[in-house]
Tab-separated table of C-alpha atoms in Angstrom:
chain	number	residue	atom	x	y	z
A	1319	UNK	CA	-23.232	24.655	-8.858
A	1320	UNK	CA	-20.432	23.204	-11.281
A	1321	UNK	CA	-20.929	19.837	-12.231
A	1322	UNK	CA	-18.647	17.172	-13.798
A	1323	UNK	CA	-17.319	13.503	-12.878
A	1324	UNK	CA	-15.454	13.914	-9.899
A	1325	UNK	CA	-18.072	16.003	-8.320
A	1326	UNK	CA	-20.692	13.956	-8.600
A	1327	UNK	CA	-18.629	10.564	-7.594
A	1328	UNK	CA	-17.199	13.038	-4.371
A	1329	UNK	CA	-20.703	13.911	-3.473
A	1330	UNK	CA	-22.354	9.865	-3.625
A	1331	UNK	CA	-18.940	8.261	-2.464
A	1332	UNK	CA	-19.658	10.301	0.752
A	1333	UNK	CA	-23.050	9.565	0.864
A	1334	UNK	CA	-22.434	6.104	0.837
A	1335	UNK	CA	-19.700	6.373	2.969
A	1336	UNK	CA	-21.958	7.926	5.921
A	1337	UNK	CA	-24.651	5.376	5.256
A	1338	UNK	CA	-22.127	2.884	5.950
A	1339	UNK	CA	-21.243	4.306	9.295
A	1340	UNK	CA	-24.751	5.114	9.803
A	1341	UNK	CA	-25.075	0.922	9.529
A	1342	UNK	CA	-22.577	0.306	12.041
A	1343	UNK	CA	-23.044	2.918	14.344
A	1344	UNK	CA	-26.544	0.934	14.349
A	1345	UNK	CA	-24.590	-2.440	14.673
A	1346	UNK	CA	-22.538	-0.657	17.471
A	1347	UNK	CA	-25.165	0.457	19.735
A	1348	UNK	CA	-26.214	-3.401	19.765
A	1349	UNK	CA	-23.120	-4.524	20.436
A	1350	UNK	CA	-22.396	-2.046	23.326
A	1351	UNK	CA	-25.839	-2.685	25.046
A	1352	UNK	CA	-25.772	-6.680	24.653
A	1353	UNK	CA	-22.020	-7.962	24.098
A	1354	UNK	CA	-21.243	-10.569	26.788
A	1355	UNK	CA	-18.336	-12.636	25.535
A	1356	UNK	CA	-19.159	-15.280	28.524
A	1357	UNK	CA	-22.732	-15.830	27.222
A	1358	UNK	CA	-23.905	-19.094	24.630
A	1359	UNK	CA	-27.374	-16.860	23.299
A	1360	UNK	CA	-27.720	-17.133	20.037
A	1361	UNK	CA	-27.763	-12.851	20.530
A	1362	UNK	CA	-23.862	-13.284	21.344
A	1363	UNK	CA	-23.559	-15.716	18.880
A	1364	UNK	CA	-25.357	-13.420	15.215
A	1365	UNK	CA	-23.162	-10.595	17.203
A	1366	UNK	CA	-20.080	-12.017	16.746
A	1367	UNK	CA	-20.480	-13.068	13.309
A	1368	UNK	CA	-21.701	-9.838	12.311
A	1369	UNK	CA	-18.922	-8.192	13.625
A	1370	UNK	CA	-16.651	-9.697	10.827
A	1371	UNK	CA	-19.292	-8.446	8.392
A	1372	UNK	CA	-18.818	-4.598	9.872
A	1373	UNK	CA	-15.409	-4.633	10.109
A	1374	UNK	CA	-15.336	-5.613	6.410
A	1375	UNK	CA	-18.075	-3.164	5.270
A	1376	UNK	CA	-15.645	-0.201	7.655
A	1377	UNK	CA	-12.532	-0.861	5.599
A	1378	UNK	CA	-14.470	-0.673	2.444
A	1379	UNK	CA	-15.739	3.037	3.661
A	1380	UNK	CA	-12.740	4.126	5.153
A	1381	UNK	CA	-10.270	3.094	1.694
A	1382	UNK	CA	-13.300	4.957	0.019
A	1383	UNK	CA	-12.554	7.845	2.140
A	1384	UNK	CA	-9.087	7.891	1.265
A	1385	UNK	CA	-9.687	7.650	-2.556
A	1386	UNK	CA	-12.102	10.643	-2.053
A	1387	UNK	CA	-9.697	12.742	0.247
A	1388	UNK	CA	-7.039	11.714	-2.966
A	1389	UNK	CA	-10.038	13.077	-6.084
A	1390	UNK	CA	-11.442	16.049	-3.733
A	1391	UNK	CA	-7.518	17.732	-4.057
A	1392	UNK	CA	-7.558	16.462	-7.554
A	1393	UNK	CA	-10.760	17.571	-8.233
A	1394	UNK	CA	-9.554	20.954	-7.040
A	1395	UNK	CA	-6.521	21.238	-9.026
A	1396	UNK	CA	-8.485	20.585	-11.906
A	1397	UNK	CA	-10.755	22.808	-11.873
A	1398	UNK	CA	-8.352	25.679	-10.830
A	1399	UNK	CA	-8.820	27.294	-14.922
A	1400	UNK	CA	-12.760	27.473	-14.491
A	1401	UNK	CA	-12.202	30.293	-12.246
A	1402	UNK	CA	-10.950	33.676	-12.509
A	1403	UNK	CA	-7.777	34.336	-9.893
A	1404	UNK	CA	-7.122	30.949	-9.493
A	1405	UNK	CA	-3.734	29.275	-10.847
A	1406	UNK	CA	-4.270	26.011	-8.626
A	1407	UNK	CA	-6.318	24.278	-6.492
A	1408	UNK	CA	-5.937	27.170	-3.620
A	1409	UNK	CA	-7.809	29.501	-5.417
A	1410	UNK	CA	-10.743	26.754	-6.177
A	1411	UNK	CA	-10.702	25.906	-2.572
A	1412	UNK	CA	-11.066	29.583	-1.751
A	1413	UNK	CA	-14.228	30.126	-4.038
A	1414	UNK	CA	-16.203	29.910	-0.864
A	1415	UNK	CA	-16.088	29.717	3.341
A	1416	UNK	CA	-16.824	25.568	2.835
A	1417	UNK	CA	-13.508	24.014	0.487
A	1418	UNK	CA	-10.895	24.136	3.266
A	1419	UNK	CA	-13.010	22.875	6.629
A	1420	UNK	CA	-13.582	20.022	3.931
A	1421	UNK	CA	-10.654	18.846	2.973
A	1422	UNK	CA	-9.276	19.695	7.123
A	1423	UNK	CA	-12.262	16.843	7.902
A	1424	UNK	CA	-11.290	14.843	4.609
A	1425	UNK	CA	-7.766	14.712	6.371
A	1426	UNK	CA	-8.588	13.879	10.204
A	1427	UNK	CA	-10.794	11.086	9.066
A	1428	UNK	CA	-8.577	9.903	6.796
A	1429	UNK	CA	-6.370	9.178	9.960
A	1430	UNK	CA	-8.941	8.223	12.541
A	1431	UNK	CA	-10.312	5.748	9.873
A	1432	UNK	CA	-6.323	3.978	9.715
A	1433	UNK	CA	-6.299	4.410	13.121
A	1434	UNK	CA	-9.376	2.337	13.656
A	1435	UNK	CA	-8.984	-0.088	11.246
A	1436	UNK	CA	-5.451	-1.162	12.763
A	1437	UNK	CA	-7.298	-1.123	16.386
A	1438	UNK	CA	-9.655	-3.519	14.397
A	1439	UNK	CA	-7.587	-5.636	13.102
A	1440	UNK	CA	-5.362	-5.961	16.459
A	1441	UNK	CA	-8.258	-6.592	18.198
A	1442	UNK	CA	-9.629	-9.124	15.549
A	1443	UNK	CA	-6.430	-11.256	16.636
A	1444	UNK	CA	-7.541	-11.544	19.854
A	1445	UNK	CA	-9.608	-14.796	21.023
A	1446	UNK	CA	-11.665	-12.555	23.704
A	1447	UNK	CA	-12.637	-9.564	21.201
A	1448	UNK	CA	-10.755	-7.402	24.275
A	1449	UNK	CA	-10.938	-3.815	22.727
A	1450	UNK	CA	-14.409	-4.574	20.884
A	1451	UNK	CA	-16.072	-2.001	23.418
A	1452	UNK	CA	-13.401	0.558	23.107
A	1453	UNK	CA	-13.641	0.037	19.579
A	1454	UNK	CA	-16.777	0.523	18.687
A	1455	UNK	CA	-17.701	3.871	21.104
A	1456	UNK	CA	-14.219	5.038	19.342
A	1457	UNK	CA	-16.669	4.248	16.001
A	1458	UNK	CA	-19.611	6.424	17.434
A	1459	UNK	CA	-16.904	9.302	18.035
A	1460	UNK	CA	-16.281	9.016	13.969
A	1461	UNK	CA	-19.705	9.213	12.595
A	1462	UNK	CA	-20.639	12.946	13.424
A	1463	UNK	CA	-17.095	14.230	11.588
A	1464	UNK	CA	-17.696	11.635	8.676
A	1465	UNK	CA	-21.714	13.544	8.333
A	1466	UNK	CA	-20.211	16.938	9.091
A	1467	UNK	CA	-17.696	16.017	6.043
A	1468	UNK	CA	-20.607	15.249	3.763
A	1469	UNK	CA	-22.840	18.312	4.913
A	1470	UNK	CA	-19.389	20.556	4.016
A	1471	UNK	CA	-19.057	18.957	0.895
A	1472	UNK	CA	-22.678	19.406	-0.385
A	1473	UNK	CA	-22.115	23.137	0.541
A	1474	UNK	CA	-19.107	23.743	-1.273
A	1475	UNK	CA	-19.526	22.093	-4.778
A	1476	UNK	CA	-23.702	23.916	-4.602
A	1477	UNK	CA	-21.727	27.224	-3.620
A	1478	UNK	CA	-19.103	27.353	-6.474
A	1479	UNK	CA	-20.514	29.986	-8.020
A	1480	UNK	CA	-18.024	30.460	-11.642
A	1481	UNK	CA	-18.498	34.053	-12.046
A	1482	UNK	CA	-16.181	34.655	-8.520
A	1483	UNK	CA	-13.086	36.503	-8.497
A	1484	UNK	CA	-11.103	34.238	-6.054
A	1485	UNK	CA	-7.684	34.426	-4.855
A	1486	UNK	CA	-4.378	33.005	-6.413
A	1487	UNK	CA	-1.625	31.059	-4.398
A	1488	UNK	CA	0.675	33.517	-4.732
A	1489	UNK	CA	-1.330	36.104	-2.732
A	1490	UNK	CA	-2.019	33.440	-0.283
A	1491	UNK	CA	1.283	31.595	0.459
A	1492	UNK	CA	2.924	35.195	0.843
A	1493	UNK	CA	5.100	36.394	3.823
A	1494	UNK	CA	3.464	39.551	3.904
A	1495	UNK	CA	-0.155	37.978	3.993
A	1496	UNK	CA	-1.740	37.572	7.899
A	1497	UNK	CA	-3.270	34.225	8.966
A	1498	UNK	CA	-1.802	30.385	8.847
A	1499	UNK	CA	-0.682	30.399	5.106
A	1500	UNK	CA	1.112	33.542	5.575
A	1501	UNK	CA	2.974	32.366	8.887
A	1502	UNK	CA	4.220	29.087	7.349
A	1503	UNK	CA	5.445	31.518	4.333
A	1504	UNK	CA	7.070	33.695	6.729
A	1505	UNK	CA	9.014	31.018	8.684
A	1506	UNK	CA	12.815	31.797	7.527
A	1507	UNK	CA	14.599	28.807	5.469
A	1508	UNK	CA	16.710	28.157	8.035
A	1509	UNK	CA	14.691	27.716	10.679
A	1510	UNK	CA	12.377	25.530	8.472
A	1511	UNK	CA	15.232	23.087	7.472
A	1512	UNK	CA	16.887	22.828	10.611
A	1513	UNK	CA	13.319	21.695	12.204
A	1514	UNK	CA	12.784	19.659	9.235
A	1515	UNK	CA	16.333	17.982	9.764
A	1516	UNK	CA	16.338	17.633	13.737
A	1517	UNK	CA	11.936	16.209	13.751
A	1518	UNK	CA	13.293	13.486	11.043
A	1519	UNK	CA	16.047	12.446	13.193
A	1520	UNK	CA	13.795	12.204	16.237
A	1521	UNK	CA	11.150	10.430	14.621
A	1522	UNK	CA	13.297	8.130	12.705
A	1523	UNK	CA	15.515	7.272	15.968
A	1524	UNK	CA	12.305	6.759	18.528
A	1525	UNK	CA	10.612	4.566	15.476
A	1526	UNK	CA	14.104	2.439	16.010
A	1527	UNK	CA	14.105	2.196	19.298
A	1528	UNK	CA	10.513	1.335	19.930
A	1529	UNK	CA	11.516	-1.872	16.686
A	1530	UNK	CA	14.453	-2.964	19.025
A	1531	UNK	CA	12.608	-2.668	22.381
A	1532	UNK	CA	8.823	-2.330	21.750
A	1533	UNK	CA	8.962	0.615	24.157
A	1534	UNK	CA	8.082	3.996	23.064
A	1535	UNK	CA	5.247	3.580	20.808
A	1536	UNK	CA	2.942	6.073	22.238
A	1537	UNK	CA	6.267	8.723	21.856
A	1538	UNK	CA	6.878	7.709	18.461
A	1539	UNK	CA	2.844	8.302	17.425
A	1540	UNK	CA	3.300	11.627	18.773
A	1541	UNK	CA	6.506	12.401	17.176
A	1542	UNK	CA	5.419	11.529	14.086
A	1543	UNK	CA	2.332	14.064	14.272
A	1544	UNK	CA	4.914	17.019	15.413
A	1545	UNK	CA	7.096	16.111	12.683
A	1546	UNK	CA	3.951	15.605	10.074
A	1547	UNK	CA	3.156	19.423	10.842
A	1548	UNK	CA	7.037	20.400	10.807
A	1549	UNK	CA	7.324	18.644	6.996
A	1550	UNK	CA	3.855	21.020	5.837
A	1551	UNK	CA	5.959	23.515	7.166
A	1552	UNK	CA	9.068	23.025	5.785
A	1553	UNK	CA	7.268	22.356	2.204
A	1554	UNK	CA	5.461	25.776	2.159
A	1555	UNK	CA	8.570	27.624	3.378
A	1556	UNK	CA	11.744	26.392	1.742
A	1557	UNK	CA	11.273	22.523	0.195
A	1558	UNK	CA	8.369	24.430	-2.048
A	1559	UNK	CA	10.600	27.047	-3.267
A	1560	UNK	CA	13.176	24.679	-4.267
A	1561	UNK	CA	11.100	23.040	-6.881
A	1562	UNK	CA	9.664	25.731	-8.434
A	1563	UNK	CA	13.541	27.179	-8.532
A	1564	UNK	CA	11.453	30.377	-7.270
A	1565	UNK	CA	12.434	31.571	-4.009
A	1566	UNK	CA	9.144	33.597	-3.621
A	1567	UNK	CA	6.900	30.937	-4.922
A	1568	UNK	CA	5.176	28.768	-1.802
A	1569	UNK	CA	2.126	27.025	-3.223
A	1570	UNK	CA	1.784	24.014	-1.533
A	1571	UNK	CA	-0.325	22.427	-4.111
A	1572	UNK	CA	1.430	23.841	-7.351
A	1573	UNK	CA	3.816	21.066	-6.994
A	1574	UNK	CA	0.938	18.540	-7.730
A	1575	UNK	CA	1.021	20.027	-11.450
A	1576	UNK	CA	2.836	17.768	-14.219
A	1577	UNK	CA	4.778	20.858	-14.977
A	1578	UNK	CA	6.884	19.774	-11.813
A	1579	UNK	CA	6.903	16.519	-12.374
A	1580	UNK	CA	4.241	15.687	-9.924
A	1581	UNK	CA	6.447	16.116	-6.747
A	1582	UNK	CA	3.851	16.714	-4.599
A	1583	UNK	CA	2.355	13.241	-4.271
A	1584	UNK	CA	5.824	11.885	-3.935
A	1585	UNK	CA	6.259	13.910	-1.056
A	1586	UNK	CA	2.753	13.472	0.361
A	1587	UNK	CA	2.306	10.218	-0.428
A	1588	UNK	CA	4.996	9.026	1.818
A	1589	UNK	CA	4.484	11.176	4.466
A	1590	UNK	CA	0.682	10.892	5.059
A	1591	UNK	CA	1.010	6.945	4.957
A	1592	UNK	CA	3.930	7.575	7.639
A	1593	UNK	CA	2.149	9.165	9.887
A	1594	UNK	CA	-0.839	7.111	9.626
A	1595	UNK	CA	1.127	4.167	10.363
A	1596	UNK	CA	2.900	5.585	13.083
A	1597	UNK	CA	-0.490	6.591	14.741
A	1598	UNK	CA	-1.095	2.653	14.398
A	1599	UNK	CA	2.091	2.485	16.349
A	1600	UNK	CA	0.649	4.567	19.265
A	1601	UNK	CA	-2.978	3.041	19.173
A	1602	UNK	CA	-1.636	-0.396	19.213
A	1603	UNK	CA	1.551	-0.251	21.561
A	1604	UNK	CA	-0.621	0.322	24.881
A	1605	UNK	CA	-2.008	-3.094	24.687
A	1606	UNK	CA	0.936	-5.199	24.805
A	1607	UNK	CA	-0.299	-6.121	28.911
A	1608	UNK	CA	-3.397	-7.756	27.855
A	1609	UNK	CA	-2.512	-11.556	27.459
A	1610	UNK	CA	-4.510	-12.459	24.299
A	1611	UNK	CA	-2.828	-9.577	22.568
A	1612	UNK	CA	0.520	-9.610	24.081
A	1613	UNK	CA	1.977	-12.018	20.455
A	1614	UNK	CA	0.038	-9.723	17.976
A	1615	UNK	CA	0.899	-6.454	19.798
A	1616	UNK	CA	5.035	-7.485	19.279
A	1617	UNK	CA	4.340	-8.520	15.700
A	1618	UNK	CA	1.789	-5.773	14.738
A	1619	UNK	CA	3.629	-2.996	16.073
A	1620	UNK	CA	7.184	-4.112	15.039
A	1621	UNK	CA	5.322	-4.637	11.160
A	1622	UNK	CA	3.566	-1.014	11.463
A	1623	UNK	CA	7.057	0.850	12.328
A	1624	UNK	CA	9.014	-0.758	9.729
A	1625	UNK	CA	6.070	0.575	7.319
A	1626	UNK	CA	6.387	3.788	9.021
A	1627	UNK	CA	10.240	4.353	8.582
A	1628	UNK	CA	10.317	3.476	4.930
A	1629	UNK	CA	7.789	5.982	4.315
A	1630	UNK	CA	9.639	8.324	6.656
A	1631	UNK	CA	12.562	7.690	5.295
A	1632	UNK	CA	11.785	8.338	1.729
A	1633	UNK	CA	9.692	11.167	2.645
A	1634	UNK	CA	13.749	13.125	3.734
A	1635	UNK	CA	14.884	11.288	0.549
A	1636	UNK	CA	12.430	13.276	-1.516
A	1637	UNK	CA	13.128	16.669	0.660
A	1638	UNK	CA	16.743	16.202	-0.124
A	1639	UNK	CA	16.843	15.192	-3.560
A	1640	UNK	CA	14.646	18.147	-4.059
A	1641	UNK	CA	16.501	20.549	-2.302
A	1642	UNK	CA	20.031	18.690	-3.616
A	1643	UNK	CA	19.010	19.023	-7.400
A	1644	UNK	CA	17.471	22.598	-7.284
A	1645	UNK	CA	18.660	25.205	-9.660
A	1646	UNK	CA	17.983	27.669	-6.792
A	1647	UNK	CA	20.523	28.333	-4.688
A	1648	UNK	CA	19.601	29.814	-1.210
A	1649	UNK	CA	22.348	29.095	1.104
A	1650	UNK	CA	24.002	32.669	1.792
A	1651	UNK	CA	21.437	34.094	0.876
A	1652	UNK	CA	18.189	33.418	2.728
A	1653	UNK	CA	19.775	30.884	5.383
């Protein structure tokens, strides 16, 4: 096992992070077994004070897990010249069977933990607590991916073993190469800008109509996912290429490197924070019927897709600016 900084902060922020959940999953059985909003006990009563105290002690865990989803690709990068193959952090991830289910967990709890903490905070604004049931079985559902996360973790960092040959983006990302990495290579220019072009429209136009009507929310969450997956697309097969000026170069994560200017986390950046906030869209939109949450429902969700189309939009700023100020020139010639 390799050990430095990051690891070790990786390794206890997730171990604090599941003891944390572990602590409110407790809190939550409580809840769900003895909650009775028309009851006076003093049970009801240390209940409803200590749900402020969870919720507070949730967004601490779930920010954490952003920060480490944020160090744990960092980390990665980092350590790409410790290993023989690798150029960046695809080849570190590839060292063994446990880096990519991580950072795949790292990723969906990254957005199930915004998703809940908006529910939270919608529900907060309610004077009946209406969603604290849903909320808190919804919490139960996150603690076996948040210990599965840790568990993968510990396995990959006391598996890197620095003596293995691993593989190098470029052999990865490659058209010719079978599997997911390979396809999104293979997908033609074209195809990858039109879908690009046509998913941002979409998105951008539901997110405006759901702001002038407050219908739609539930479309425009979904959307958003199908045009999060189009824009990883898009960047391994043609926005990728266009940085590097290299129309055979792919590496998703090589664009996180200062040599090119760090584009990467202006073009992730934006478009993870999108699509979280657009998932807020869809979890909050359904609730606009119950009375006590009818004001903060209009107000939330109208906040949360303004959020969401800024980050959109500079996401397709980004793309284009790219693409726009690229000494490569593909059109003719690829598309």
């Amino acid at each position: 096992m390799l050990l430095n900084p990051a690891i070790m902060a990786l390794i206890l922020v997730s171990f604090v992070v599941l003891l944390m959940l572990l602590i409110a999953a407790g809190f939550a059985i409580q809840l769900l077994r003895h909650w009775d909003m028309s009851s006076g006990s003093e049970r009801q009563l240390r209940l409803e004070r200590r749900t402020y105290l969870i919720s507070t002690l949730l967004a601490w865990a779930f920010s954490a897990e952003l920060v480490s989803l944020l160090l744990y690709v960092y980390n990665a990068e980092s350590m790409s010249g410790q290993f023989v193959g690798a150029m960046c952090a695809i080849g570190v991830l590839n060292v063994n069977e446990w880096g990519w289910p991580t950072l795949f967990l790292k990723m969906g709890i990254f957005f199930s933990g915004a998703a809940w903490l908006i529910l939270n905070a919608l529900d907060n604004r309610g004077y009946d607590y209406p969603l604290i049931r849903i909320k808190y079985w919804l919490l139960l559902l996150l603690v076996p991916l948040v210990a599965a996360e840790t568990w993968l973790q510990l396995l990959y960092f006391l598996d890197l073993q620095p003596d293995i040959i691993t593989s190098c983006c470029g052999s990865l990302f490659s058209a010719d190469e079978s599997g997911v990495a390979g396809d999104m290579s293979a997908v033609s220019p074209s195809l990858a800008m039109w879908g690009l072009y046509i998913s941002g429209a979409l998105v951008l136009l539901i997110g405006l109509f759901f702001h002038r009507t407050g219908k739609g929310g539930l479309l425009f969450g979904l959307f958003a996912i199908a045009a999060f997956v189009i824009a990883l697309v898009a960047i391994v097969s043609v926005i990728s290429p266009y940085i590097y000026a290299h129309p055979e170069h792919h590496c998703p994560f090589c664009i996180l490197k200062s040599g090119h200017g760090f584009a990467g986390y202006l073009l992730y950046i934006p478009l993870f924070a999108a699509t979280a906030w657009a998932l807020g869209v869809a979890v909050v939109s359904p609730w606009r019927h119950v009375a006590s949450l009818r004001e903060a429902v209009a107000t939330g969700g109208n906040r949360l897709v303004r959020r969401s189309l800024v980050m959109f939009f500079l996401f397709y700023l980004a793309c284009a600016l790219y693409v726009y100020n690229s000494e490569l020139v593909m059109q003719g010639v690829w598309w």
